Amino acid sequence: MEQKNENSTDFILLGLFPRFSYPYLLILLLLFIYIIAFTGNSILILLIWLDSCLHTPMYFLLSQLSFIDLAYISSTVPKVVTNYFTERKNISYFACATQLFFFLTLGLAECILLTLMAYGRCVAVCNPLRYTILMNPKVCKQMAAAAWIGGSLAALIHTIYPMNFPICGSGEINHYFCEMPAILRLSCVDISVYEMVKFVSTIVFLLVPFFLILVSYNLIFLTVLKMNSWKGSNKALSTCFSHLTVVSLYFGQAIFIYMTPSSSHTPEQDQIAPVLGTIVTPMLNPLIYSLRNKEVVGALRKCMGRCGN
């Protein structure tokens, strides 16, 4: 099979579900979801920034999550839509590596951030008297920095290795963006060692955070069961269920993709899971956190009232 120099070759993105009979419907749906996600996350970030009542550790971390979702969906959807309307499917080696790096950085940072948010809620419910000490502004900024730095360093490693494997064939990526399993399918060398490295990294960045999140929520539920106040327990559970919805969507698709070898699932399965993680979840997050949260709804009403006056 013809082996190409990956540093001098363009890849070809076949797009979102290339065998689908009505691609324009997918593009319209994609644009609709993108507009909702972009608007929702932008409003949430703006409200948290403007309203002093939302200047708390939980909302600071939530603003980081919204920023990640905003960047997540913006790193893939505009390219998909542009390729469709211009009928140009090629992407340069450098652009592909850059897209993969940012995708992995955002994904890994979100894993760490969701874990830190679970820890914050655990402290708020289980040890409220020490909450202001354990979750002070300095600690929150350090948490956010750790998520971004940890995510970017791990992403750098998992960008350099796959992008330097020899590429065989036409360079067609059966995906709508440069995603790791789709790129690994193009390699014409044995990648079993790297698959093992990927598996270990998945344990560290997916299973360990997921386990810590479960531990945090188990402690929260045990504490809530001991509460005498129905109103207090209901508020705590409502907030936790919002977070658990996000965690289930995100970790479910990520574990499916990265805990299994690339050869064990089809190209279509490779696309369905990232669609949930990079397109659907960024749309749902602001809806979940705003509609189920009285403080956010109140801040939105105040902001609209100011604009009306």
GROMACS .gro file of C-alpha atoms in nm:
model
  309
    1MET     CA    1   0.000   0.000   0.000
    2GLU     CA    2   0.123   0.348  -0.080
    3GLN     CA    3   0.275   0.522   0.218
    4LYS     CA    4   0.257   0.900   0.234
    5ASN     CA    5   0.453   1.158   0.422
    6GLU     CA    6   0.203   1.289   0.672
    7ASN     CA    7   0.380   1.626   0.694
    8SER     CA    8   0.323   1.712   0.328
    9THR     CA    9  -0.021   1.572   0.266
   10ASP     CA   10  -0.372   1.708   0.302
   11PHE     CA   11  -0.634   1.490   0.465
   12ILE     CA   12  -0.985   1.458   0.328
   13LEU     CA   13  -1.274   1.483   0.575
   14LEU     CA   14  -1.565   1.278   0.442
   15GLY     CA   15  -1.805   1.467   0.668
   16LEU     CA   16  -2.083   1.389   0.913
   17PHE     CA   17  -2.242   1.053   0.824
   18PRO     CA   18  -2.135   1.065   0.455
   19ARG     CA   19  -2.375   0.783   0.358
   20PHE     CA   20  -2.680   0.973   0.482
   21SER     CA   21  -2.921   1.040   0.194
   22TYR     CA   22  -3.015   1.397   0.295
   23PRO     CA   23  -2.695   1.574   0.404
   24TYR     CA   24  -2.853   1.920   0.384
   25LEU     CA   25  -3.095   1.822   0.662
   26LEU     CA   26  -2.799   1.729   0.882
   27ILE     CA   27  -2.633   2.063   0.807
   28LEU     CA   28  -2.951   2.257   0.892
   29LEU     CA   29  -2.989   2.059   1.216
   30LEU     CA   30  -2.622   2.118   1.294
   31LEU     CA   31  -2.659   2.493   1.241
   32PHE     CA   32  -2.972   2.500   1.459
   33ILE     CA   33  -2.793   2.317   1.743
   34TYR     CA   34  -2.486   2.538   1.703
   35ILE     CA   35  -2.691   2.858   1.732
   36ILE     CA   36  -2.865   2.730   2.048
   37ALA     CA   37  -2.536   2.613   2.203
   38PHE     CA   38  -2.347   2.931   2.113
   39THR     CA   39  -2.626   3.158   2.238
   40GLY     CA   40  -2.694   2.960   2.556
   41ASN     CA   41  -2.331   2.930   2.665
   42SER     CA   42  -2.254   3.292   2.576
   43ILE     CA   43  -2.551   3.416   2.781
   44LEU     CA   44  -2.451   3.196   3.076
   45ILE     CA   45  -2.092   3.328   3.072
   46LEU     CA   46  -2.218   3.686   3.041
   47LEU     CA   47  -2.464   3.648   3.331
   48ILE     CA   48  -2.200   3.497   3.559
   49TRP     CA   49  -1.963   3.782   3.470
   50LEU     CA   50  -2.219   4.063   3.515
   51ASP     CA   51  -2.428   3.951   3.815
   52SER     CA   52  -2.247   3.982   4.149
   53CYS     CA   53  -2.483   3.722   4.301
   54LEU     CA   54  -2.324   3.463   4.072
   55HIS     CA   55  -1.967   3.547   4.174
   56THR     CA   56  -1.934   3.221   4.367
   57PRO     CA   57  -1.699   2.921   4.329
   58MET     CA   58  -1.970   2.703   4.173
   59TYR     CA   59  -2.057   2.959   3.907
   60PHE     CA   60  -1.692   3.038   3.837
   61LEU     CA   61  -1.635   2.670   3.753
   62LEU     CA   62  -1.961   2.667   3.558
   63SER     CA   63  -1.839   2.962   3.348
   64GLN     CA   64  -1.526   2.760   3.269
   65LEU     CA   65  -1.745   2.467   3.162
   66SER     CA   66  -1.953   2.695   2.938
   67PHE     CA   67  -1.637   2.837   2.781
   68ILE     CA   68  -1.513   2.483   2.710
   69ASP     CA   69  -1.847   2.392   2.551
   70LEU     CA   70  -1.839   2.710   2.344
   71ALA     CA   71  -1.489   2.631   2.219
   72TYR     CA   72  -1.575   2.260   2.180
   73ILE     CA   73  -1.862   2.310   1.938
   74SER     CA   74  -1.687   2.600   1.760
   75SER     CA   75  -1.381   2.384   1.689
   76THR     CA   76  -1.580   2.141   1.473
   77VAL     CA   77  -1.918   2.267   1.350
   78PRO     CA   78  -1.803   2.576   1.151
   79LYS     CA   79  -1.554   2.359   0.958
   80VAL     CA   80  -1.825   2.099   0.881
   81VAL     CA   81  -2.066   2.365   0.754
   82THR     CA   82  -1.794   2.545   0.553
   83ASN     CA   83  -1.685   2.221   0.388
   84TYR     CA   84  -2.043   2.143   0.291
   85PHE     CA   85  -2.118   2.479   0.130
   86THR     CA   86  -1.779   2.520  -0.041
   87GLU     CA   87  -1.762   2.149  -0.136
   88ARG     CA   88  -1.402   2.145  -0.018
   89LYS     CA   89  -1.331   1.852   0.211
   90ASN     CA   90  -0.955   1.878   0.242
   91ILE     CA   91  -0.778   1.985   0.560
   92SER     CA   92  -0.405   2.041   0.587
   93TYR     CA   93  -0.181   1.833   0.810
   94PHE     CA   94  -0.114   2.131   1.038
   95ALA     CA   95  -0.484   2.226   1.059
   96CYS     CA   96  -0.575   1.865   1.137
   97ALA     CA   97  -0.312   1.842   1.412
   98THR     CA   98  -0.428   2.177   1.554
   99GLN     CA   99  -0.792   2.066   1.556
  100LEU     CA  100  -0.701   1.738   1.726
  101PHE     CA  101  -0.492   1.919   1.988
  102PHE     CA  102  -0.767   2.167   2.079
  103PHE     CA  103  -1.032   1.894   2.077
  104LEU     CA  104  -0.831   1.679   2.318
  105THR     CA  105  -0.734   1.977   2.537
  106LEU     CA  106  -1.097   2.080   2.575
  107GLY     CA  107  -1.212   1.723   2.636
  108LEU     CA  108  -0.948   1.645   2.898
  109ALA     CA  109  -0.997   1.982   3.068
  110GLU     CA  110  -1.370   1.911   3.088
  111CYS     CA  111  -1.303   1.574   3.255
  112ILE     CA  112  -1.094   1.743   3.524
  113LEU     CA  113  -1.337   2.034   3.559
  114LEU     CA  114  -1.641   1.809   3.606
  115THR     CA  115  -1.450   1.626   3.880
  116LEU     CA  116  -1.365   1.955   4.053
  117MET     CA  117  -1.728   2.067   4.027
  118ALA     CA  118  -1.837   1.743   4.195
  119TYR     CA  119  -1.581   1.807   4.471
  120GLY     CA  120  -1.716   2.162   4.514
  121ARG     CA  121  -2.071   2.036   4.552
  122CYS     CA  122  -1.957   1.768   4.794
  123VAL     CA  123  -1.790   2.030   5.015
  124ALA     CA  124  -2.095   2.260   4.992
  125VAL     CA  125  -2.335   1.986   5.106
  126CYS     CA  126  -2.121   1.774   5.337
  127ASN     CA  127  -1.902   2.039   5.497
  128PRO     CA  128  -2.074   2.378   5.446
  129LEU     CA  129  -1.896   2.552   5.736
  130ARG     CA  130  -1.558   2.504   5.566
  131TYR     CA  131  -1.683   2.575   5.214
  132THR     CA  132  -1.555   2.934   5.200
  133ILE     CA  133  -1.211   2.815   5.312
  134LEU     CA  134  -1.178   2.508   5.091
  135MET     CA  135  -1.338   2.675   4.787
  136ASN     CA  136  -1.207   3.031   4.808
  137PRO     CA  137  -1.143   3.235   4.487
  138LYS     CA  138  -0.769   3.152   4.488
  139VAL     CA  139  -0.838   2.779   4.510
  140CYS     CA  140  -1.098   2.801   4.229
  141LYS     CA  141  -0.850   2.976   4.002
  142GLN     CA  142  -0.590   2.711   4.081
  143MET     CA  143  -0.845   2.441   3.998
  144ALA     CA  144  -0.925   2.601   3.664
  145ALA     CA  145  -0.554   2.640   3.586
  146ALA     CA  146  -0.490   2.274   3.675
  147ALA     CA  147  -0.770   2.162   3.441
  148TRP     CA  148  -0.637   2.366   3.147
  149ILE     CA  149  -0.268   2.287   3.201
  150GLY     CA  150  -0.327   1.917   3.265
  151GLY     CA  151  -0.554   1.889   2.963
  152SER     CA  152  -0.316   2.068   2.727
  153LEU     CA  153  -0.008   1.868   2.832
  154ALA     CA  154  -0.185   1.534   2.788
  155ALA     CA  155  -0.338   1.654   2.459
  156LEU     CA  156   0.006   1.751   2.328
  157ILE     CA  157   0.132   1.395   2.380
  158HIS     CA  158  -0.175   1.241   2.217
  159THR     CA  159  -0.148   1.477   1.923
  160ILE     CA  160   0.222   1.426   1.849
  161TYR     CA  161   0.209   1.046   1.850
  162PRO     CA  162  -0.092   0.979   1.620
  163MET     CA  163   0.002   1.257   1.378
  164ASN     CA  164   0.349   1.110   1.329
  165PHE     CA  165   0.236   0.759   1.234
  166PRO     CA  166   0.291   0.686   0.861
  167ILE     CA  167  -0.030   0.733   0.663
  168CYS     CA  168  -0.130   0.488   0.394
  169GLY     CA  169  -0.381   0.524   0.113
  170SER     CA  170  -0.569   0.836   0.007
  171GLY     CA  171  -0.573   1.008   0.347
  172GLU     CA  172  -0.953   1.001   0.369
  173ILE     CA  173  -1.077   1.048   0.726
  174ASN     CA  174  -1.422   0.896   0.769
  175HIS     CA  175  -1.528   1.164   1.014
  176TYR     CA  176  -1.646   1.524   1.034
  177PHE     CA  177  -1.329   1.640   1.211
  178CYS     CA  178  -0.978   1.516   1.290
  179GLU     CA  179  -1.054   1.278   1.573
  180MET     CA  180  -0.798   1.034   1.712
  181PRO     CA  181  -0.962   0.694   1.633
  182ALA     CA  182  -1.038   0.805   1.276
  183ILE     CA  183  -0.676   0.912   1.224
  184LEU     CA  184  -0.542   0.589   1.374
  185ARG     CA  185  -0.740   0.395   1.114
  186LEU     CA  186  -0.520   0.548   0.843
  187SER     CA  187  -0.196   0.425   0.995
  188CYS     CA  188  -0.016   0.143   0.818
  189VAL     CA  189   0.211   0.046   1.108
  190ASP     CA  190   0.148  -0.151   1.424
  191ILE     CA  191  -0.009   0.085   1.678
  192SER     CA  192  -0.070  -0.170   1.954
  193VAL     CA  193   0.184  -0.002   2.185
  194TYR     CA  194   0.015   0.334   2.140
  195GLU     CA  195  -0.327   0.173   2.195
  196MET     CA  196  -0.197   0.057   2.533
  197VAL     CA  197  -0.072   0.409   2.612
  198LYS     CA  198  -0.414   0.543   2.512
  199PHE     CA  199  -0.583   0.286   2.736
  200VAL     CA  200  -0.371   0.385   3.038
  201SER     CA  201  -0.434   0.755   2.970
  202THR     CA  202  -0.807   0.683   2.953
  203ILE     CA  203  -0.794   0.522   3.298
  204VAL     CA  204  -0.616   0.828   3.438
  205PHE     CA  205  -0.830   1.096   3.268
  206LEU     CA  206  -1.168   0.920   3.244
  207LEU     CA  207  -1.212   0.632   3.488
  208VAL     CA  208  -1.033   0.793   3.784
  209PRO     CA  209  -1.230   1.123   3.752
  210PHE     CA  210  -1.552   0.926   3.698
  211PHE     CA  211  -1.481   0.721   4.012
  212LEU     CA  212  -1.408   1.038   4.214
  213ILE     CA  213  -1.733   1.194   4.089
  214LEU     CA  214  -1.928   0.885   4.198
  215VAL     CA  215  -1.760   0.895   4.541
  216SER     CA  216  -1.846   1.266   4.576
  217TYR     CA  217  -2.211   1.208   4.492
  218ASN     CA  218  -2.237   0.906   4.718
  219LEU     CA  219  -2.121   1.128   5.005
  220ILE     CA  220  -2.371   1.396   4.899
  221PHE     CA  221  -2.663   1.150   4.888
  222LEU     CA  222  -2.572   1.005   5.228
  223THR     CA  223  -2.561   1.358   5.374
  224VAL     CA  224  -2.890   1.458   5.208
  225LEU     CA  225  -3.064   1.150   5.350
  226LYS     CA  226  -2.976   1.273   5.700
  227MET     CA  227  -3.125   1.621   5.640
  228ASN     CA  228  -3.442   1.709   5.831
  229SER     CA  229  -3.530   1.993   5.593
  230TRP     CA  230  -3.716   1.869   5.283
  231LYS     CA  231  -3.655   2.203   5.109
  232GLY     CA  232  -3.279   2.187   5.170
  233SER     CA  233  -3.249   1.827   5.056
  234ASN     CA  234  -3.460   1.892   4.747
  235LYS     CA  235  -3.240   2.188   4.646
  236ALA     CA  236  -2.921   1.984   4.694
  237LEU     CA  237  -3.054   1.690   4.493
  238SER     CA  238  -3.182   1.918   4.214
  239THR     CA  239  -2.836   2.071   4.169
  240CYS     CA  240  -2.668   1.731   4.179
  241PHE     CA  241  -2.902   1.576   3.922
  242SER     CA  242  -2.815   1.857   3.680
  243HIS     CA  243  -2.447   1.779   3.716
  244LEU     CA  244  -2.501   1.404   3.691
  245THR     CA  245  -2.691   1.448   3.362
  246VAL     CA  246  -2.389   1.625   3.213
  247VAL     CA  247  -2.147   1.369   3.357
  248SER     CA  248  -2.346   1.074   3.218
  249LEU     CA  249  -2.359   1.218   2.868
  250TYR     CA  250  -1.996   1.322   2.860
  251PHE     CA  251  -1.823   1.026   3.024
  252GLY     CA  252  -2.047   0.770   2.852
  253GLN     CA  253  -1.944   0.870   2.500
  254ALA     CA  254  -1.578   0.926   2.597
  255ILE     CA  255  -1.538   0.585   2.763
  256PHE     CA  256  -1.694   0.415   2.458
  257ILE     CA  257  -1.450   0.580   2.218
  258TYR     CA  258  -1.126   0.574   2.415
  259MET     CA  259  -1.155   0.262   2.632
  260THR     CA  260  -1.185   0.034   2.331
  261PRO     CA  261  -0.939  -0.027   2.043
  262SER     CA  262  -1.006   0.178   1.728
  263SER     CA  263  -1.055  -0.141   1.528
  264SER     CA  264  -1.339  -0.266   1.751
  265HIS     CA  265  -1.603  -0.015   1.634
  266THR     CA  266  -1.723   0.103   1.297
  267PRO     CA  267  -1.664   0.453   1.148
  268GLU     CA  268  -2.033   0.529   1.209
  269GLN     CA  269  -1.996   0.444   1.579
  270ASP     CA  270  -1.685   0.663   1.586
  271GLN     CA  271  -1.906   0.954   1.480
  272ILE     CA  272  -2.215   0.897   1.697
  273ALA     CA  273  -2.027   0.923   2.029
  274PRO     CA  274  -1.843   1.250   1.946
  275VAL     CA  275  -2.170   1.400   1.820
  276LEU     CA  276  -2.309   1.348   2.172
  277GLY     CA  277  -1.997   1.489   2.335
  278THR     CA  278  -1.907   1.781   2.109
  279ILE     CA  279  -2.245   1.891   1.967
  280VAL     CA  280  -2.538   1.770   2.178
  281THR     CA  281  -2.382   1.817   2.525
  282PRO     CA  282  -2.271   2.181   2.464
  283MET     CA  283  -2.631   2.256   2.361
  284LEU     CA  284  -2.782   2.086   2.668
  285ASN     CA  285  -2.545   2.219   2.934
  286PRO     CA  286  -2.674   2.580   2.948
  287LEU     CA  287  -3.034   2.454   2.934
  288ILE     CA  288  -2.975   2.210   3.219
  289TYR     CA  289  -2.795   2.460   3.440
  290SER     CA  290  -3.021   2.759   3.368
  291LEU     CA  291  -3.370   2.611   3.358
  292ARG     CA  292  -3.311   2.410   3.678
  293ASN     CA  293  -3.137   2.694   3.859
  294LYS     CA  294  -3.331   2.978   4.026
  295GLU     CA  295  -3.023   3.200   4.066
  296VAL     CA  296  -2.944   3.191   3.693
  297VAL     CA  297  -3.308   3.251   3.598
  298GLY     CA  298  -3.321   3.540   3.844
  299ALA     CA  299  -3.002   3.692   3.701
  300LEU     CA  300  -3.143   3.663   3.351
  301ARG     CA  301  -3.464   3.841   3.454
  302LYS     CA  302  -3.266   4.120   3.621
  303CYS     CA  303  -3.050   4.162   3.312
  304MET     CA  304  -3.354   4.172   3.083
  305GLY     CA  305  -3.518   4.424   3.317
  306ARG     CA  306  -3.215   4.651   3.295
  307CYS     CA  307  -3.207   4.624   2.917
  308GLY     CA  308  -3.582   4.704   2.903
  309ASN     CA  309  -3.534   5.017   3.113
   0.00000   0.00000   0.00000
